[in-house]
CSV table of C-alpha atoms in Angstrom, one decimal:
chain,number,residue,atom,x,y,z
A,1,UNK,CA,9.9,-5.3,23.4
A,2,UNK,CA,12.2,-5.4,20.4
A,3,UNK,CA,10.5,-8.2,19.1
A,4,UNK,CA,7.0,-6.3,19.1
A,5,UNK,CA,8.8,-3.5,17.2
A,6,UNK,CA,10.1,-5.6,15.0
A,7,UNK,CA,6.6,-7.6,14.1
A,8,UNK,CA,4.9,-4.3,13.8
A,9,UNK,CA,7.4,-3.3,11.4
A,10,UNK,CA,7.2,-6.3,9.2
A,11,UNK,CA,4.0,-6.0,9.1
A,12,UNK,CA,3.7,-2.7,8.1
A,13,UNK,CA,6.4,-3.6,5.4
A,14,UNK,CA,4.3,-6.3,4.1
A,15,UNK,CA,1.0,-3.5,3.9
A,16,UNK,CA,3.2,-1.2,2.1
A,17,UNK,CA,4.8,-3.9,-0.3
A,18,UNK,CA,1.7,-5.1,-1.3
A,19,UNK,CA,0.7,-1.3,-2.3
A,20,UNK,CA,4.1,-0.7,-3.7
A,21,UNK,CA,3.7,-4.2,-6.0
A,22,UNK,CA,0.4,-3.2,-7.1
A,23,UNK,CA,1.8,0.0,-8.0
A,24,UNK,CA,4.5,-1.2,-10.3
A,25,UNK,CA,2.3,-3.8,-12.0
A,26,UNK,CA,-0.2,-0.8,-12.7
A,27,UNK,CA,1.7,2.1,-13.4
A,28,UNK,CA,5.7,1.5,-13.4
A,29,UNK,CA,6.1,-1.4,-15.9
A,30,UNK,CA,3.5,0.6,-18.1
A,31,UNK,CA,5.6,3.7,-17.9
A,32,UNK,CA,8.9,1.2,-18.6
A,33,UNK,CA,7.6,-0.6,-21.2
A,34,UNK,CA,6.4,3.2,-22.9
A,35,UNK,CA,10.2,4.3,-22.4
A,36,UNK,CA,11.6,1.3,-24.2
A,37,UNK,CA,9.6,1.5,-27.0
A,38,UNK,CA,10.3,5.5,-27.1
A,39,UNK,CA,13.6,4.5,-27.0
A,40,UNK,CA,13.4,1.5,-29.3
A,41,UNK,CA,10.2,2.3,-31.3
A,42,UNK,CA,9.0,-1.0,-33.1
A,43,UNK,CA,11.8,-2.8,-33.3
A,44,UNK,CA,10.8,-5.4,-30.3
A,45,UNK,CA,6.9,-5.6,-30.8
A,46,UNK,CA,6.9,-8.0,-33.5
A,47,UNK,CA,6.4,-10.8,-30.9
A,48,UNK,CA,3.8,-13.4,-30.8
A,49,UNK,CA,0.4,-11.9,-29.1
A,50,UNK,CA,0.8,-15.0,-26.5
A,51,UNK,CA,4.6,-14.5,-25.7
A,52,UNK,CA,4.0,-11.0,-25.0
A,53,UNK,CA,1.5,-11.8,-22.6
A,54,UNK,CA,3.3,-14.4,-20.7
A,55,UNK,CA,6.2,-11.2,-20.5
A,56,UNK,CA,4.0,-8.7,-18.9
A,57,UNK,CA,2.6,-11.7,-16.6
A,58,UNK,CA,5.8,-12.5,-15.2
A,59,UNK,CA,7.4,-9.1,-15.4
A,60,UNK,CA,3.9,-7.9,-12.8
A,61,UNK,CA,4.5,-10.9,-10.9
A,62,UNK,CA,7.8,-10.3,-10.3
A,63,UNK,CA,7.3,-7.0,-9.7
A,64,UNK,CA,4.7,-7.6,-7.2
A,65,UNK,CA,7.1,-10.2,-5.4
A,66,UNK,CA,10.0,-8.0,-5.6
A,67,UNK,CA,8.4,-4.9,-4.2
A,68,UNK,CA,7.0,-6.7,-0.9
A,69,UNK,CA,9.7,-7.8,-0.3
A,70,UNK,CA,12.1,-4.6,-0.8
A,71,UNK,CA,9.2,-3.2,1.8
A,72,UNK,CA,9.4,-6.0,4.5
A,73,UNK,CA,12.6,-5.6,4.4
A,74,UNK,CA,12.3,-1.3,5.1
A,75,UNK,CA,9.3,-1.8,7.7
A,76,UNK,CA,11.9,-4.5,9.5
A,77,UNK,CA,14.6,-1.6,9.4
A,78,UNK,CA,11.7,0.7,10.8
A,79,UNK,CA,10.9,-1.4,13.8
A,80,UNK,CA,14.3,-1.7,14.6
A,81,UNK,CA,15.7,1.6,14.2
A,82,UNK,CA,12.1,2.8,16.1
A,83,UNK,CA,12.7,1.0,19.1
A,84,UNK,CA,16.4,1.8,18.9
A,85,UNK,CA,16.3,5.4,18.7
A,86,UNK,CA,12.5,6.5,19.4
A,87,UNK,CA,13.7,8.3,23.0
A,88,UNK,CA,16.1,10.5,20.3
A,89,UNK,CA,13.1,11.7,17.7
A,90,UNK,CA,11.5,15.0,17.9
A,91,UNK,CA,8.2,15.2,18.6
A,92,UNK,CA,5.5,12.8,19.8
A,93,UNK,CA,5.3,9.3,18.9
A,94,UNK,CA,3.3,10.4,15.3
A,95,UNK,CA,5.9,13.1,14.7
A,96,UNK,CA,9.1,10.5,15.6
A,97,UNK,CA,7.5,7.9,13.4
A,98,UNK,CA,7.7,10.4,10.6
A,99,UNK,CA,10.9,11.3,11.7
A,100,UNK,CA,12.3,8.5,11.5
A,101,UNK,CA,11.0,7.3,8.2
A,102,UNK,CA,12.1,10.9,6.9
A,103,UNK,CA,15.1,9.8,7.8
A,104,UNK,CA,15.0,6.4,6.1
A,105,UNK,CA,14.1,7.6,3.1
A,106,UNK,CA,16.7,10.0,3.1
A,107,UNK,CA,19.2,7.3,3.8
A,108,UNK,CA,18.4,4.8,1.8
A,109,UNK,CA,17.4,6.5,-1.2
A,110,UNK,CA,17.5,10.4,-1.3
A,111,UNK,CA,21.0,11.0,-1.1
A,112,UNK,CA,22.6,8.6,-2.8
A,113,UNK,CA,20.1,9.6,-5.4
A,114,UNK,CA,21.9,13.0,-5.8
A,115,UNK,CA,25.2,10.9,-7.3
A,116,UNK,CA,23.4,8.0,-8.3
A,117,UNK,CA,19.9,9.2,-9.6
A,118,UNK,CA,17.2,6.5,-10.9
A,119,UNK,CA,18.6,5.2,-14.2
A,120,UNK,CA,15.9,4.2,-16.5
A,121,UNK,CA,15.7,1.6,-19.3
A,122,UNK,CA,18.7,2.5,-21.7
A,123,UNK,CA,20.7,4.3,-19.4
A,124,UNK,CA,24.7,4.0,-19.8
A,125,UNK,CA,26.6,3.6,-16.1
A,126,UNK,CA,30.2,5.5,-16.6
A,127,UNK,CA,31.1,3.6,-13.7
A,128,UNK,CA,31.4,-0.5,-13.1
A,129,UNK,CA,29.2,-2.2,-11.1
A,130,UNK,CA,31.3,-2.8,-8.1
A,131,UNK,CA,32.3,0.5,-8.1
A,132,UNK,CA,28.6,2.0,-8.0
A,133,UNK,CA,28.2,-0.9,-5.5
A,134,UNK,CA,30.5,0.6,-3.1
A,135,UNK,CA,29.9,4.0,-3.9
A,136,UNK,CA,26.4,3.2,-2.7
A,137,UNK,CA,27.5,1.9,0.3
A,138,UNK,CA,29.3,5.1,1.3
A,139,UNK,CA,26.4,7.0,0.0
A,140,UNK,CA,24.0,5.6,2.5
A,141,UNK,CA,26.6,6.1,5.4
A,142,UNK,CA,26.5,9.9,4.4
A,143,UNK,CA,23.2,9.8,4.0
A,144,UNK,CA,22.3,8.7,8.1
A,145,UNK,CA,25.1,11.5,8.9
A,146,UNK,CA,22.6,14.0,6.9
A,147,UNK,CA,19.5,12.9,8.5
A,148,UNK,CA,21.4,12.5,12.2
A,149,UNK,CA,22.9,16.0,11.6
A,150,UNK,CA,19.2,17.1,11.0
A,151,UNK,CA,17.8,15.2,13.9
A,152,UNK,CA,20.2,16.5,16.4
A,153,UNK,CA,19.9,20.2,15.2
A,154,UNK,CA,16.4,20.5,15.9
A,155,UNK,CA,16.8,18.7,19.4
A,156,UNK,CA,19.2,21.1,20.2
A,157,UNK,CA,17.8,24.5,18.6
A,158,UNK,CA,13.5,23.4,19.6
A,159,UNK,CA,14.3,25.0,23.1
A,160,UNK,CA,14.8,28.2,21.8
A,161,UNK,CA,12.4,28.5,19.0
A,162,UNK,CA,10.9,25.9,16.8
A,163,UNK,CA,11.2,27.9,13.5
A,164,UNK,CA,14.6,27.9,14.2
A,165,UNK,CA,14.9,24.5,15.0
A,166,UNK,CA,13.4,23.2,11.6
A,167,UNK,CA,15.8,25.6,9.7
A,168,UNK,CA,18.5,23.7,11.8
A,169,UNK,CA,16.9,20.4,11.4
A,170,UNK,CA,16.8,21.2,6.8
A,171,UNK,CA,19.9,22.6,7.1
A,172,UNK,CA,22.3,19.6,6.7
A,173,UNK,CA,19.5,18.2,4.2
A,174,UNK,CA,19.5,21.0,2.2
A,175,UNK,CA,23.4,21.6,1.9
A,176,UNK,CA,23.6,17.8,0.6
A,177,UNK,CA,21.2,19.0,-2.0
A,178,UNK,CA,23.6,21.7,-2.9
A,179,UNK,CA,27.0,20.3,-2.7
A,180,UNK,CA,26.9,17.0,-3.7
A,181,UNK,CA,25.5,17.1,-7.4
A,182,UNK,CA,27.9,20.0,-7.6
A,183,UNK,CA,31.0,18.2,-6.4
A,184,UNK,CA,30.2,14.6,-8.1
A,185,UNK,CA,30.4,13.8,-12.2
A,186,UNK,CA,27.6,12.6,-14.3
A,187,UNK,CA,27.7,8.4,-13.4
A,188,UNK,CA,24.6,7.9,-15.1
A,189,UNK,CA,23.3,9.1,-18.3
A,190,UNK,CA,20.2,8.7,-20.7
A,191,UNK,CA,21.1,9.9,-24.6
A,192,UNK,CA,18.4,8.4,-25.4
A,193,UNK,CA,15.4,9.4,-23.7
A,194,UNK,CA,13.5,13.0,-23.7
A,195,UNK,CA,14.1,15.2,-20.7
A,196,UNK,CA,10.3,15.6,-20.0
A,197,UNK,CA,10.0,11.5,-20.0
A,198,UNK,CA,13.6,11.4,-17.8
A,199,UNK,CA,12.1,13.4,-15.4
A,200,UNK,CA,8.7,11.5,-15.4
A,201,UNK,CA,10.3,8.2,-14.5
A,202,UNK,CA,12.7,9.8,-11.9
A,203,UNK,CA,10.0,11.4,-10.5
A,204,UNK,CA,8.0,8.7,-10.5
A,205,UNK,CA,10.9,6.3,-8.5
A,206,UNK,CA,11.3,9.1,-5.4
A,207,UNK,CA,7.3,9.4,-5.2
A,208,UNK,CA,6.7,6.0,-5.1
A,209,UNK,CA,9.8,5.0,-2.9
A,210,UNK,CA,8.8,7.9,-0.6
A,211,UNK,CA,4.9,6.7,-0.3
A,212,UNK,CA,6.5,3.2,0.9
A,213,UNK,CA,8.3,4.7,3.9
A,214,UNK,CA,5.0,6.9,4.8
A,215,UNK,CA,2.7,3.8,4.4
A,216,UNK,CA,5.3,2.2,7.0
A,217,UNK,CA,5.0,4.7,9.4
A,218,UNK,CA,1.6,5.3,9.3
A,219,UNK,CA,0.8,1.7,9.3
A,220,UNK,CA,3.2,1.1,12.4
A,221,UNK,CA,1.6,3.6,14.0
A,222,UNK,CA,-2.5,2.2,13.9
A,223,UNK,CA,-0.9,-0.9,14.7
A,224,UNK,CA,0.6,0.6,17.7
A,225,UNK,CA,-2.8,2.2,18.7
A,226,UNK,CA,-4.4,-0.9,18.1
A,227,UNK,CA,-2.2,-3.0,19.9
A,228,UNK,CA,-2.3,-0.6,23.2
A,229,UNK,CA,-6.0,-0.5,22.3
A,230,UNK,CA,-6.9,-4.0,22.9
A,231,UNK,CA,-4.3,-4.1,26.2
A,232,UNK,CA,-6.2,-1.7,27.6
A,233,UNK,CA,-9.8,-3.4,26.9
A,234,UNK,CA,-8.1,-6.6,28.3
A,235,UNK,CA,-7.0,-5.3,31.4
A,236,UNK,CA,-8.7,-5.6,34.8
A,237,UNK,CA,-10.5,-2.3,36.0
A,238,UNK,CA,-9.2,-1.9,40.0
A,239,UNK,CA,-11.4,-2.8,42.5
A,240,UNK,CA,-12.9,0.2,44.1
């Protein structure tokens, strides 16, 4: 049974990374490659025409490769944590599958995003490596304590009301919002860049990492139908 979870998530991964790649060889290397020059005007585009080329080929192509695999890797995750903690979720299997990648998304990216937001090209790290490295670390531990705390407080408040229970459930999501830029110094920061064009790339990096945890769900969950689908055409009708 694990095993099926975990197939279905990999393969779901390997949909969304394929999206995701596409993605960044059409629209985020564009927008990188526009920030860097912002940032550096002409300075680097004095390059031979075929050079260039060969650059934006192996920057997609690596781009492409990277994102699959950043997204088999999530859709394994999925599978796992689904078939680990599906009996937990709220709601029915759609709404646990959302849930769950909710709560992914939230781990993995959202709130360690409120210390250590997307840095885009330029961007000067106050911190060393090692130290974001294990900052990160604890960051994503806080992170399933904030979507856990959510999870349980709508399990435990839905049996009295369910508006009630969603206020629980944002609750612990929303006081991370709150506390933790206020608590935690600027790490990261971008002299060089333009709020408006800051914003556009940050923006850009939770929309996209966000559509890869909703094309996991949703794509986990036809492949569930499908898979109970063809069990049931397969199976022999009693005999009457």
């Amino acid at each position: 049974m694990l095993f099926a979870y975990l197939k279905r998530g990999l393969l779901a991964g390997g949909v969304a990374g394929i999206a995701y790649g596409l993605f960044m060889a059409a629209v985020a290397n564009p927008l990188v490659g526009y920030l860097e020059h912002a940032q550096h005007g002409h300075a680097h585009s004095h390059g031979p025409a075929a050079e260039s080329v060969v650059a934006e080929s192996t920057t997609a192509l690596v781009s492409i490769g990277g994102g699959l695999l950043w997204a088999v890797f999530l859709g394994g995750c999925f599978g796992i944590g689904l078939y680990l903690f599906e009996p937990a979720l709220p709601g029915r299997s759609t709404g646990r599958r959302l849930s769950l990648a909710g709560s992914g998304f939230l781990t993995v990216s959202a709130v360690p995003w409120l210390v250590l937001p997307p840095s885009a090209p330029g961007a000067e790290q106050l911190l060393a490596i090692n130290t974001q490295f294990l900052l990160y670390g604890g960051l994503v531990v806080l992170g399933a304590a904030v979507a856990a705390s959510g999870v349980a407080a709508y399990n435990r408040l839905v049996g009295r009301h369910r508006w009630l229970a969603v206020a629980g459930g944002i609750g612990p999501i929303l006081a991370a919002v709150v506390l933790l830029p206020a608590v935690t110094p600027t790490i990261v920061r971008h002299p060089e860049l333009s709020t408006e064009l800051l914003t556009a790339y940050q923006a850009m990096v939770v929309l996209s990492q966000g559509s890869i945890w909703l094309c996991i769900a949703t794509t986990f969950g036809w492949l569930q139908r499908r898979t109970r689908h063809e069990s049931t055409a397969t199976d022999p009708q009693p005999a009457t």
